[in-house]
PDB file of C-alpha atoms in Angstrom:
ATOM      1  CA  GLY A 103     -31.683  -8.961  19.618  1.00 55.00           C
ATOM      2  CA  LEU A 104     -33.294  -7.786  16.476  1.00 62.00           C
ATOM      3  CA  LEU A 105     -32.314  -4.177  17.132  1.00 59.00           C
ATOM      4  CA  SER A 106     -28.714  -4.737  17.295  1.00 60.00           C
ATOM      5  CA  LYS A 107     -28.410  -6.360  13.881  1.00 61.00           C
ATOM      6  CA  GLN A 108     -29.905  -3.345  12.097  1.00 62.00           C
ATOM      7  CA  HIS A 109     -27.654  -0.758  10.386  1.00 73.00           C
ATOM      8  CA  LEU A 110     -27.596   2.786  11.745  1.00 74.00           C
ATOM      9  CA  MET A 111     -29.698   4.004   8.799  1.00 73.00           C
ATOM     10  CA  ASP A 112     -32.482   1.413   9.352  1.00 74.00           C
ATOM     11  CA  VAL A 113     -33.041   2.364  12.937  1.00 76.00           C
ATOM     12  CA  ARG A 114     -35.961   4.489  13.651  1.00 77.00           C
ATOM     13  CA  LEU A 115     -35.435   7.796  15.497  1.00 79.00           C
ATOM     14  CA  ARG A 116     -37.366   6.677  18.561  1.00 81.00           C
ATOM     15  CA  GLU A 117     -35.447   3.495  18.691  1.00 80.00           C
ATOM     16  CA  LEU A 118     -32.003   5.295  18.737  1.00 80.00           C
ATOM     17  CA  PRO A 119     -31.243   5.121  22.493  1.00 82.00           C
ATOM     18  CA  ALA A 120     -32.038   1.455  22.721  1.00 81.00           C
ATOM     19  CA  TRP A 121     -29.927   0.818  19.660  1.00 79.00           C
ATOM     20  CA  LEU A 122     -27.020   2.822  21.089  1.00 80.00           C
ATOM     21  CA  ALA A 123     -27.252   0.871  24.246  1.00 80.00           C
ATOM     22  CA  THR A 124     -26.598  -2.413  22.177  1.00 78.00           C
ATOM     23  CA  CYS A 125     -23.339  -0.893  20.699  1.00 78.00           C
ATOM     24  CA  ASP A 126     -20.005  -1.942  21.848  1.00 77.00           C
ATOM     25  CA  PHE A 127     -17.995   1.022  22.934  1.00 82.00           C
ATOM     26  CA  SER A 128     -14.774  -0.518  23.886  1.00 88.00           C
ATOM     27  CA  PRO A 129     -11.641   0.375  21.891  1.00 87.00           C
ATOM     28  CA  GLN A 130     -11.886  -2.745  19.825  1.00 89.00           C
ATOM     29  CA  GLY A 131     -15.395  -2.281  19.160  1.00 86.00           C
ATOM     30  CA  LEU A 132     -14.960   1.519  17.985  1.00 87.00           C
ATOM     31  CA  LEU A 133     -12.083   0.632  15.865  1.00 90.00           C
ATOM     32  CA  GLY A 134     -14.215  -2.180  14.408  1.00 89.00           C
ATOM     33  CA  GLY A 135     -17.057   0.324  13.767  1.00 87.00           C
ATOM     34  CA  VAL A 136     -14.738   2.838  12.229  1.00 88.00           C
ATOM     35  CA  GLN A 137     -13.328   0.017   9.958  1.00 89.00           C
ATOM     36  CA  ARG A 138     -16.700  -1.045   8.864  1.00 88.00           C
ATOM     37  CA  ALA A 139     -17.734   2.510   8.168  1.00 88.00           C
ATOM     38  CA  TRP A 140     -14.666   3.103   5.855  1.00 89.00           C
ATOM     39  CA  ILE A 141     -15.345  -0.154   4.000  1.00 89.00           C
ATOM     40  CA  SER A 142     -18.874   0.523   3.425  1.00 89.00           C
ATOM     41  CA  TYR A 143     -17.870   4.094   2.111  1.00 89.00           C
ATOM     42  CA  TYR A 144     -14.970   2.691   0.076  1.00 88.00           C
ATOM     43  CA  ASN A 145     -17.141  -0.204  -1.572  1.00 87.00           C
ATOM     44  CA  LYS A 146     -19.859   2.240  -2.202  1.00 87.00           C
ATOM     45  CA  TYR A 147     -17.971   5.309  -3.827  1.00 88.00           C
ATOM     46  CA  ILE A 148     -14.584   4.053  -4.890  1.00 85.00           C
ATOM     47  CA  ASN A 149     -14.313   0.329  -5.316  1.00 84.00           C
ATOM     48  CA  VAL A 150     -16.656   0.464  -8.355  1.00 84.00           C
ATOM     49  CA  LYS A 151     -16.157  -0.426 -11.952  1.00 81.00           C
ATOM     50  CA  ARG A 152     -16.766   2.982 -13.444  1.00 83.00           C
ATOM     51  CA  GLY A 153     -15.920   5.356 -10.593  1.00 80.00           C
ATOM     52  CA  GLY A 154     -15.457   8.926 -11.119  1.00 85.00           C
ATOM     53  CA  PRO A 155     -13.687  11.746  -9.249  1.00 89.00           C
ATOM     54  CA  ALA A 156     -16.704  11.924  -6.911  1.00 89.00           C
ATOM     55  CA  GLY A 157     -15.530   9.247  -4.232  1.00 88.00           C
ATOM     56  CA  ILE A 158     -12.024  10.780  -3.847  1.00 90.00           C
ATOM     57  CA  SER A 159     -13.316  14.483  -3.834  1.00 93.00           C
ATOM     58  CA  MET A 160     -15.656  13.815  -1.051  1.00 93.00           C
ATOM     59  CA  LEU A 161     -12.805  12.203   0.949  1.00 93.00           C
ATOM     60  CA  LEU A 162     -10.619  15.267   0.156  1.00 94.00           C
ATOM     61  CA  ALA A 163     -13.377  17.808   0.993  1.00 95.00           C
ATOM     62  CA  SER A 164     -13.893  15.988   4.431  1.00 94.00           C
ATOM     63  CA  TYR A 165     -10.148  16.251   5.035  1.00 93.00           C
ATOM     64  CA  CYS A 166     -10.174  19.975   4.398  1.00 93.00           C
ATOM     65  CA  LEU A 167     -13.114  20.417   6.677  1.00 94.00           C
ATOM     66  CA  LEU A 168     -11.422  18.237   9.384  1.00 90.00           C
ATOM     67  CA  SER A 169      -8.311  20.245   9.148  1.00 90.00           C
ATOM     68  CA  TYR A 170     -10.311  23.412   9.465  1.00 90.00           C
ATOM     69  CA  GLY A 171     -11.835  22.067  12.553  1.00 88.00           C
ATOM     70  CA  TRP A 172      -8.454  21.185  13.925  1.00 86.00           C
ATOM     71  CA  ASN A 173      -7.022  24.778  13.251  1.00 84.00           C
ATOM     72  CA  TYR A 174     -10.306  26.443  14.288  1.00 85.00           C
ATOM     73  CA  GLN A 175      -8.984  27.807  17.593  1.00 81.00           C
ATOM     74  CA  HIS A 176      -5.990  29.301  15.873  1.00 79.00           C
ATOM     75  CA  ILE A 177      -7.910  30.824  13.043  1.00 80.00           C
ATOM     76  CA  LYS A 178     -10.457  32.522  15.200  1.00 82.00           C
ATOM     77  CA  GLY A 179      -7.856  35.001  16.135  1.00 77.00           C
ATOM     78  CA  GLN A 180      -7.606  35.968  12.490  1.00 77.00           C
ATOM     79  CA  ARG A 181     -11.260  37.292  12.211  1.00 78.00           C
ATOM     80  CA  TRP A 182     -10.845  40.891  13.694  1.00 75.00           C
ATOM     81  CA  ARG A 183      -7.216  41.369  12.938  1.00 75.00           C
ATOM     82  CA  LYS A 184      -6.679  44.442  11.117  1.00 72.00           C
ATOM     83  CA  TYR A 185      -3.412  43.774   9.287  1.00 70.00           C
ATOM     84  CA  HIS A 186      -2.683  40.160   8.393  1.00 67.00           C
TER      85      HIS A 186
ATOM     86  CA  MET B 479       6.334  42.392  12.239  1.00 39.00           C
ATOM     87  CA  ASN B 480       4.022  39.844  10.694  1.00 47.00           C
ATOM     88  CA  LEU B 481       4.215  36.716  13.009  1.00 58.00           C
ATOM     89  CA  SER B 482       1.039  35.316  11.449  1.00 70.00           C
ATOM     90  CA  PHE B 483       2.489  34.521   8.045  1.00 75.00           C
ATOM     91  CA  PHE B 484       4.563  31.845   9.527  1.00 78.00           C
ATOM     92  CA  ASP B 485       1.888  30.532  11.810  1.00 75.00           C
ATOM     93  CA  GLN B 486       0.587  28.194   8.926  1.00 76.00           C
ATOM     94  CA  PHE B 487       3.674  26.092   9.474  1.00 80.00           C
ATOM     95  CA  ALA B 488       3.255  25.588  13.236  1.00 78.00           C
ATOM     96  CA  SER B 489       1.382  22.255  13.813  1.00 75.00           C
ATOM     97  CA  PRO B 490      -1.750  23.036  15.712  1.00 75.00           C
ATOM     98  CA  CYS B 491      -3.078  20.709  18.472  1.00 75.00           C
ATOM     99  CA  LEU B 492      -6.541  19.433  19.129  1.00 74.00           C
ATOM    100  CA  LEU B 493      -7.007  17.576  22.396  1.00 71.00           C
ATOM    101  CA  GLY B 494      -3.254  17.030  22.502  1.00 70.00           C
ATOM    102  CA  ILE B 495      -3.188  15.398  19.006  1.00 76.00           C
ATOM    103  CA  PRO B 496      -0.994  17.500  16.598  1.00 82.00           C
ATOM    104  CA  LEU B 497      -2.390  17.917  12.949  1.00 83.00           C
ATOM    105  CA  ILE B 498       0.888  16.517  11.663  1.00 86.00           C
ATOM    106  CA  LEU B 499      -0.230  13.071  12.546  1.00 86.00           C
ATOM    107  CA  LEU B 500      -3.484  13.328  10.647  1.00 85.00           C
ATOM    108  CA  SER B 501      -1.773  14.684   7.482  1.00 88.00           C
ATOM    109  CA  LEU B 502       0.913  11.795   7.741  1.00 90.00           C
ATOM    110  CA  LEU B 503      -1.830   9.192   8.156  1.00 90.00           C
ATOM    111  CA  PHE B 504      -4.443  10.534   5.669  1.00 91.00           C
ATOM    112  CA  PRO B 505      -2.627   9.657   2.460  1.00 91.00           C
ATOM    113  CA  THR B 506      -3.013   5.777   3.424  1.00 88.00           C
ATOM    114  CA  LEU B 507      -6.759   6.238   2.928  1.00 87.00           C
ATOM    115  CA  LEU B 508      -6.180   7.447  -0.759  1.00 87.00           C
ATOM    116  CA  LEU B 509      -4.007   4.504  -1.501  1.00 87.00           C
ATOM    117  CA  PRO B 510      -6.272   1.549  -1.432  1.00 82.00           C
ATOM    118  CA  ALA B 511      -4.895  -1.898  -0.729  1.00 78.00           C
ATOM    119  CA  LEU B 512      -4.972  -4.331  -3.758  1.00 75.00           C
ATOM    120  CA  ASP B 513      -7.791  -6.658  -4.068  1.00 71.00           C
ATOM    121  CA  LYS B 514      -7.298 -10.352  -5.523  1.00 77.00           C
ATOM    122  CA  ARG B 515      -8.546  -8.818  -8.883  1.00 78.00           C
ATOM    123  CA  TRP B 516      -6.150  -7.720 -11.659  1.00 76.00           C
ATOM    124  CA  LEU B 517      -8.097  -4.483 -12.280  1.00 74.00           C
ATOM    125  CA  PRO B 518      -9.938  -3.684  -9.019  1.00 80.00           C
ATOM    126  CA  ASN B 519     -11.220  -0.274  -9.627  1.00 85.00           C
ATOM    127  CA  ARG B 520     -10.319   2.953 -11.613  1.00 87.00           C
ATOM    128  CA  LEU B 521      -8.417   4.489  -8.745  1.00 87.00           C
ATOM    129  CA  SER B 522      -6.327   1.413  -8.141  1.00 88.00           C
ATOM    130  CA  ALA B 523      -5.700   1.004 -11.860  1.00 87.00           C
ATOM    131  CA  LEU B 524      -4.542   4.610 -11.985  1.00 89.00           C
ATOM    132  CA  GLN B 525      -2.286   4.147  -9.104  1.00 90.00           C
ATOM    133  CA  LEU B 526      -0.814   0.946 -10.348  1.00 89.00           C
ATOM    134  CA  TRP B 527       0.165   2.467 -13.533  1.00 92.00           C
ATOM    135  CA  LEU B 528       1.614   5.422 -11.831  1.00 92.00           C
ATOM    136  CA  LEU B 529       3.485   3.190  -9.436  1.00 91.00           C
ATOM    137  CA  ASN B 530       4.807   1.206 -12.520  1.00 92.00           C
ATOM    138  CA  GLN B 531       6.047   4.331 -14.387  1.00 93.00           C
ATOM    139  CA  ILE B 532       7.756   5.535 -11.110  1.00 91.00           C
ATOM    140  CA  THR B 533       9.452   2.109 -10.609  1.00 92.00           C
ATOM    141  CA  LYS B 534      10.649   1.776 -14.179  1.00 92.00           C
ATOM    142  CA  GLN B 535      12.066   5.363 -14.183  1.00 90.00           C
ATOM    143  CA  LEU B 536      13.924   4.956 -10.918  1.00 89.00           C
ATOM    144  CA  MET B 537      15.243   1.489 -11.360  1.00 89.00           C
ATOM    145  CA  MET B 538      16.416   1.577 -14.970  1.00 90.00           C
ATOM    146  CA  PRO B 539      19.655   3.050 -14.059  1.00 89.00           C
ATOM    147  CA  LEU B 540      20.366   0.670 -11.323  1.00 88.00           C
ATOM    148  CA  ASP B 541      21.784  -2.694 -11.649  1.00 86.00           C
ATOM    149  CA  LYS B 542      20.262  -5.922  -9.976  1.00 88.00           C
ATOM    150  CA  LYS B 543      21.658  -5.066  -6.608  1.00 87.00           C
ATOM    151  CA  GLY B 544      20.043  -1.899  -6.644  1.00 88.00           C
ATOM    152  CA  HIS B 545      16.788  -3.430  -7.176  1.00 90.00           C
ATOM    153  CA  LYS B 546      16.556  -4.046  -3.374  1.00 90.00           C
ATOM    154  CA  TRP B 547      16.032  -0.490  -3.016  1.00 91.00           C
ATOM    155  CA  ALA B 548      13.009  -0.340  -5.239  1.00 90.00           C
ATOM    156  CA  MET B 549      10.374  -0.773  -2.508  1.00 91.00           C
ATOM    157  CA  ILE B 550      11.952   1.858  -0.142  1.00 93.00           C
ATOM    158  CA  LEU B 551      12.329   4.473  -3.068  1.00 93.00           C
ATOM    159  CA  THR B 552       8.999   4.165  -4.611  1.00 93.00           C
ATOM    160  CA  SER B 553       7.080   4.092  -1.095  1.00 93.00           C
ATOM    161  CA  LEU B 554       9.259   7.407  -0.296  1.00 94.00           C
ATOM    162  CA  MET B 555       8.110   8.910  -3.635  1.00 94.00           C
ATOM    163  CA  ILE B 556       4.505   8.064  -2.965  1.00 93.00           C
ATOM    164  CA  LEU B 557       4.701   9.655   0.507  1.00 93.00           C
ATOM    165  CA  LEU B 558       6.353  12.982  -0.739  1.00 94.00           C
ATOM    166  CA  LEU B 559       3.921  13.168  -3.751  1.00 94.00           C
ATOM    167  CA  THR B 560       0.802  12.640  -1.536  1.00 94.00           C
ATOM    168  CA  THR B 561       1.888  15.039   1.223  1.00 93.00           C
ATOM    169  CA  ASN B 562       3.064  17.715  -1.007  1.00 93.00           C
ATOM    170  CA  LEU B 563      -0.039  17.587  -3.108  1.00 93.00           C
ATOM    171  CA  LEU B 564      -2.430  17.281  -0.160  1.00 93.00           C
ATOM    172  CA  GLY B 565      -0.744  20.265   1.416  1.00 91.00           C
ATOM    173  CA  LEU B 566      -2.048  22.532  -1.311  1.00 92.00           C
ATOM    174  CA  LEU B 567      -5.606  22.059  -0.296  1.00 91.00           C
ATOM    175  CA  PRO B 568      -6.992  24.819   1.871  1.00 88.00           C
ATOM    176  CA  TYR B 569      -6.413  24.626   5.797  1.00 87.00           C
ATOM    177  CA  THR B 570      -4.295  21.427   5.275  1.00 89.00           C
ATOM    178  CA  PHE B 571      -0.897  20.921   7.036  1.00 90.00           C
ATOM    179  CA  THR B 572       2.045  19.910   4.892  1.00 91.00           C
ATOM    180  CA  PRO B 573       4.345  17.842   6.998  1.00 91.00           C
ATOM    181  CA  THR B 574       7.212  18.298   4.500  1.00 92.00           C
ATOM    182  CA  THR B 575       7.555  22.070   5.306  1.00 92.00           C
ATOM    183  CA  GLN B 576       9.057  20.890   8.683  1.00 91.00           C
ATOM    184  CA  LEU B 577      12.949  20.749   8.367  1.00 93.00           C
ATOM    185  CA  SER B 578      12.789  17.952  11.205  1.00 92.00           C
ATOM    186  CA  MET B 579      10.751  15.774   8.962  1.00 92.00           C
ATOM    187  CA  ASN B 580      12.783  16.178   5.874  1.00 94.00           C
ATOM    188  CA  MET B 581      16.165  15.742   7.446  1.00 95.00           C
ATOM    189  CA  ALA B 582      14.863  12.544   9.086  1.00 95.00           C
ATOM    190  CA  LEU B 583      14.102  11.235   5.725  1.00 93.00           C
ATOM    191  CA  ALA B 584      17.230  12.444   3.955  1.00 94.00           C
ATOM    192  CA  PHE B 585      19.842  11.704   6.554  1.00 95.00           C
ATOM    193  CA  PRO B 586      19.324   8.134   7.311  1.00 95.00           C
ATOM    194  CA  LEU B 587      18.784   7.299   3.607  1.00 94.00           C
ATOM    195  CA  TRP B 588      21.915   9.175   2.324  1.00 94.00           C
ATOM    196  CA  LEU B 589      24.002   7.464   5.290  1.00 95.00           C
ATOM    197  CA  ALA B 590      22.614   4.121   4.198  1.00 94.00           C
ATOM    198  CA  THR B 591      23.818   4.611   0.625  1.00 93.00           C
ATOM    199  CA  LEU B 592      27.256   5.722   1.961  1.00 93.00           C
ATOM    200  CA  LEU B 593      27.635   2.865   4.248  1.00 94.00           C
ATOM    201  CA  THR B 594      26.531   0.555   1.619  1.00 92.00           C
ATOM    202  CA  GLY B 595      29.237   1.840  -0.755  1.00 92.00           C
ATOM    203  CA  LEU B 596      31.977   1.698   2.073  1.00 93.00           C
ATOM    204  CA  ARG B 597      31.152  -1.821   2.948  1.00 93.00           C
ATOM    205  CA  THR B 598      30.917  -3.361  -0.501  1.00 91.00           C
ATOM    206  CA  GLN B 599      33.354  -1.389  -2.466  1.00 91.00           C
ATOM    207  CA  PRO B 600      35.299   0.872  -0.017  1.00 92.00           C
ATOM    208  CA  SER B 601      38.269   1.797  -2.447  1.00 92.00           C
ATOM    209  CA  ALA B 602      35.792   2.802  -5.104  1.00 90.00           C
ATOM    210  CA  THR B 603      33.626   4.845  -2.743  1.00 91.00           C
ATOM    211  CA  LEU B 604      36.699   6.618  -1.526  1.00 90.00           C
ATOM    212  CA  GLY B 605      37.885   7.057  -5.144  1.00 90.00           C
ATOM    213  CA  HIS B 606      34.738   9.052  -5.891  1.00 87.00           C
ATOM    214  CA  LEU B 607      36.437  11.797  -3.724  1.00 87.00           C
ATOM    215  CA  LEU B 608      38.913  12.649  -6.537  1.00 87.00           C
ATOM    216  CA  PRO B 609      37.567  13.030 -10.167  1.00 85.00           C
ATOM    217  CA  GLU B 610      39.628  11.472 -13.079  1.00 85.00           C
ATOM    218  CA  GLY B 611      42.029  13.593 -14.823  1.00 85.00           C
ATOM    219  CA  THR B 612      42.693  16.266 -12.231  1.00 86.00           C
ATOM    220  CA  PRO B 613      46.101  18.057 -12.285  1.00 90.00           C
ATOM    221  CA  THR B 614      48.329  16.813  -9.567  1.00 90.00           C
ATOM    222  CA  PRO B 615      48.815  20.246  -7.690  1.00 91.00           C
ATOM    223  CA  LEU B 616      45.064  20.534  -7.355  1.00 90.00           C
ATOM    224  CA  ILE B 617      44.432  17.103  -5.736  1.00 91.00           C
ATOM    225  CA  PRO B 618      44.622  18.174  -2.034  1.00 91.00           C
ATOM    226  CA  ALA B 619      42.242  20.964  -2.597  1.00 92.00           C
ATOM    227  CA  LEU B 620      39.827  18.879  -4.646  1.00 92.00           C
ATOM    228  CA  ILE B 621      39.829  16.143  -2.134  1.00 91.00           C
ATOM    229  CA  LEU B 622      38.621  18.371   0.525  1.00 92.00           C
ATOM    230  CA  ILE B 623      36.103  20.034  -1.782  1.00 93.00           C
ATOM    231  CA  GLU B 624      34.713  16.525  -2.763  1.00 92.00           C
ATOM    232  CA  THR B 625      34.591  15.448   0.865  1.00 93.00           C
ATOM    233  CA  THR B 626      32.568  18.601   1.851  1.00 94.00           C
ATOM    234  CA  SER B 627      30.246  18.063  -1.010  1.00 93.00           C
ATOM    235  CA  LEU B 628      29.669  14.411   0.095  1.00 93.00           C
ATOM    236  CA  LEU B 629      28.857  15.466   3.679  1.00 94.00           C
ATOM    237  CA  ILE B 630      26.585  18.317   2.690  1.00 95.00           C
ATOM    238  CA  ARG B 631      24.414  16.097   0.648  1.00 93.00           C
ATOM    239  CA  PRO B 632      22.000  15.278   3.445  1.00 94.00           C
ATOM    240  CA  LEU B 633      21.591  18.815   4.464  1.00 95.00           C
ATOM    241  CA  ALA B 634      21.022  19.861   0.888  1.00 94.00           C
ATOM    242  CA  LEU B 635      18.458  17.110   0.292  1.00 93.00           C
ATOM    243  CA  GLY B 636      16.505  18.135   3.423  1.00 94.00           C
ATOM    244  CA  VAL B 637      16.665  21.996   3.007  1.00 95.00           C
ATOM    245  CA  ARG B 638      16.023  21.754  -0.717  1.00 94.00           C
ATOM    246  CA  LEU B 639      12.518  20.166  -0.033  1.00 94.00           C
ATOM    247  CA  THR B 640      11.689  22.305   2.957  1.00 94.00           C
ATOM    248  CA  ALA B 641      12.663  25.650   1.372  1.00 94.00           C
ATOM    249  CA  ASN B 642      10.791  24.976  -1.879  1.00 93.00           C
ATOM    250  CA  LEU B 643       7.679  23.947  -0.220  1.00 93.00           C
ATOM    251  CA  THR B 644       7.751  26.626   2.475  1.00 93.00           C
ATOM    252  CA  ALA B 645       8.575  29.378  -0.027  1.00 93.00           C
ATOM    253  CA  GLY B 646       5.671  28.197  -2.227  1.00 92.00           C
ATOM    254  CA  HIS B 647       3.133  28.188   0.640  1.00 92.00           C
ATOM    255  CA  LEU B 648       4.391  31.550   1.938  1.00 91.00           C
ATOM    256  CA  LEU B 649       4.053  33.120  -1.568  1.00 91.00           C
ATOM    257  CA  ILE B 650       0.561  31.971  -1.886  1.00 91.00           C
ATOM    258  CA  GLN B 651      -0.406  33.249   1.297  1.00 88.00           C
ATOM    259  CA  LEU B 652       1.020  36.636   0.662  1.00 89.00           C
ATOM    260  CA  ILE B 653      -0.330  36.968  -2.694  1.00 91.00           C
ATOM    261  CA  SER B 654      -3.877  35.855  -1.643  1.00 89.00           C
ATOM    262  CA  THR B 655      -3.699  38.500   1.221  1.00 87.00           C
ATOM    263  CA  ALA B 656      -2.775  41.005  -1.248  1.00 88.00           C
ATOM    264  CA  THR B 657      -5.712  40.145  -3.625  1.00 90.00           C
ATOM    265  CA  LEU B 658      -8.149  40.232  -0.661  1.00 87.00           C
ATOM    266  CA  ALA B 659      -6.697  43.459   0.601  1.00 87.00           C
ATOM    267  CA  LEU B 660      -6.879  45.220  -2.767  1.00 88.00           C
ATOM    268  CA  LEU B 661     -10.447  44.083  -3.518  1.00 88.00           C
ATOM    269  CA  PRO B 662     -12.316  46.805  -2.019  1.00 89.00           C
ATOM    270  CA  LEU B 663      -9.797  49.567  -3.142  1.00 88.00           C
ATOM    271  CA  MET B 664      -8.741  48.625  -6.783  1.00 89.00           C
ATOM    272  CA  PRO B 665     -10.679  45.875  -8.250  1.00 89.00           C
ATOM    273  CA  THR B 666      -8.774  45.687 -11.505  1.00 90.00           C
ATOM    274  CA  VAL B 667      -5.426  45.555  -9.822  1.00 90.00           C
ATOM    275  CA  SER B 668      -7.039  42.688  -7.473  1.00 89.00           C
ATOM    276  CA  ILE B 669      -7.988  40.733 -10.644  1.00 91.00           C
ATOM    277  CA  LEU B 670      -4.397  40.965 -11.902  1.00 90.00           C
ATOM    278  CA  THR B 671      -3.292  39.722  -8.456  1.00 90.00           C
ATOM    279  CA  SER B 672      -5.731  36.903  -8.611  1.00 90.00           C
ATOM    280  CA  SER B 673      -4.491  35.806 -12.160  1.00 91.00           C
ATOM    281  CA  ILE B 674      -0.943  35.806 -10.655  1.00 91.00           C
ATOM    282  CA  LEU B 675      -2.313  33.665  -7.747  1.00 89.00           C
ATOM    283  CA  LEU B 676      -3.942  31.178 -10.334  1.00 91.00           C
ATOM    284  CA  LEU B 677      -0.358  30.987 -12.015  1.00 89.00           C
ATOM    285  CA  LEU B 678       1.267  30.475  -8.849  1.00 90.00           C
ATOM    286  CA  THR B 679      -1.065  27.588  -7.863  1.00 91.00           C
ATOM    287  CA  ILE B 680      -0.253  25.860 -10.890  1.00 91.00           C
ATOM    288  CA  LEU B 681       3.509  26.375 -10.425  1.00 89.00           C
ATOM    289  CA  GLU B 682       3.054  25.133  -6.758  1.00 89.00           C
ATOM    290  CA  LEU B 683       1.424  21.886  -8.049  1.00 89.00           C
ATOM    291  CA  ALA B 684       4.322  21.372 -10.470  1.00 90.00           C
ATOM    292  CA  VAL B 685       7.030  22.129  -7.593  1.00 90.00           C
ATOM    293  CA  ALA B 686       5.242  19.777  -5.341  1.00 89.00           C
ATOM    294  CA  MET B 687       5.669  16.891  -7.800  1.00 89.00           C
ATOM    295  CA  ILE B 688       8.876  17.885  -9.148  1.00 90.00           C
ATOM    296  CA  GLN B 689      10.409  18.214  -5.585  1.00 89.00           C
ATOM    297  CA  ALA B 690       9.244  14.765  -4.720  1.00 88.00           C
ATOM    298  CA  TYR B 691      10.879  13.359  -7.814  1.00 89.00           C
ATOM    299  CA  VAL B 692      14.007  15.204  -7.435  1.00 90.00           C
ATOM    300  CA  PHE B 693      14.491  13.972  -3.689  1.00 90.00           C
ATOM    301  CA  VAL B 694      14.123  10.428  -4.917  1.00 91.00           C
ATOM    302  CA  LEU B 695      16.266  10.848  -7.994  1.00 90.00           C
ATOM    303  CA  LEU B 696      19.136  12.144  -6.021  1.00 90.00           C
ATOM    304  CA  LEU B 697      18.925   9.299  -3.709  1.00 90.00           C
ATOM    305  CA  SER B 698      18.927   6.912  -6.387  1.00 90.00           C
ATOM    306  CA  LEU B 699      21.976   8.667  -7.931  1.00 89.00           C
ATOM    307  CA  TYR B 700      23.769   8.393  -4.643  1.00 88.00           C
ATOM    308  CA  LEU B 701      22.859   4.832  -4.503  1.00 87.00           C
ATOM    309  CA  GLN B 702      24.208   4.171  -8.108  1.00 87.00           C
ATOM    310  CA  GLU B 703      27.586   5.630  -7.032  1.00 86.00           C
ATOM    311  CA  ASN B 704      27.822   3.374  -4.186  1.00 86.00           C
ATOM    312  CA  ILE B 705      26.278   0.075  -4.832  1.00 84.00           C
TER     313      ILE B 705
END
């Protein structure tokens, strides 16, 4: 009961499996988790009165990293290629 | 035969999901929904200002009937701006380099302007096929020419956007390859090439924004003729 109410950052490492058991892994649950994560990121870094470029830059950097990961199988072949 | 230079335009798949889906959905994260407040945060304030400028610029030449097109034209402008600019980041995929996507944007919108004109003012729309003051012997030829230019508009719209972005991306890739290849051999030439690369990147930023604007502007012009 008390464990499920804590946020992930407040859960101790040894309590992690127990906390994961209380999570809702249905599609709606996952979607709700993603939405809560986005809203908390947005409210912390972007939806502030005197925000700077940091919030958006972190988002763009993570987009670049995600695109790299998506392309990885294709880019792997470029490593030892002699002529590009 | 360098097949790899064009590989950047092939949409890679991960677990069966193509990257084009991610690149089309990601801009929605950058455009936050408006709160109930008037000035929510700096990002929203900037975007609202930009949206106002775009809407004013596009809707000024149009009369009241054309203002019904405001939402679709401004959202198209925002889509093209964001997808073009995001494509300049490393490893990202630009969906507007695909001719299929640009034709899918250009053709229905052009057809909508044409059909609007044919429905509301058919004789005026057909009258656009002959410019005023043409000498009588030239009339048949000119009607054929104007009809061709009318029918080629969606193709021109789509191909213009595709070609500009594809060419820019290819040039960036070529020149960066040259810079890296020259670095161990002739460092001074490599530095020269990297300065060319910097200028080219600035040009590509400008081209990304200008091409989005030109696409939407031409559509609004076609709308002006027909509404």
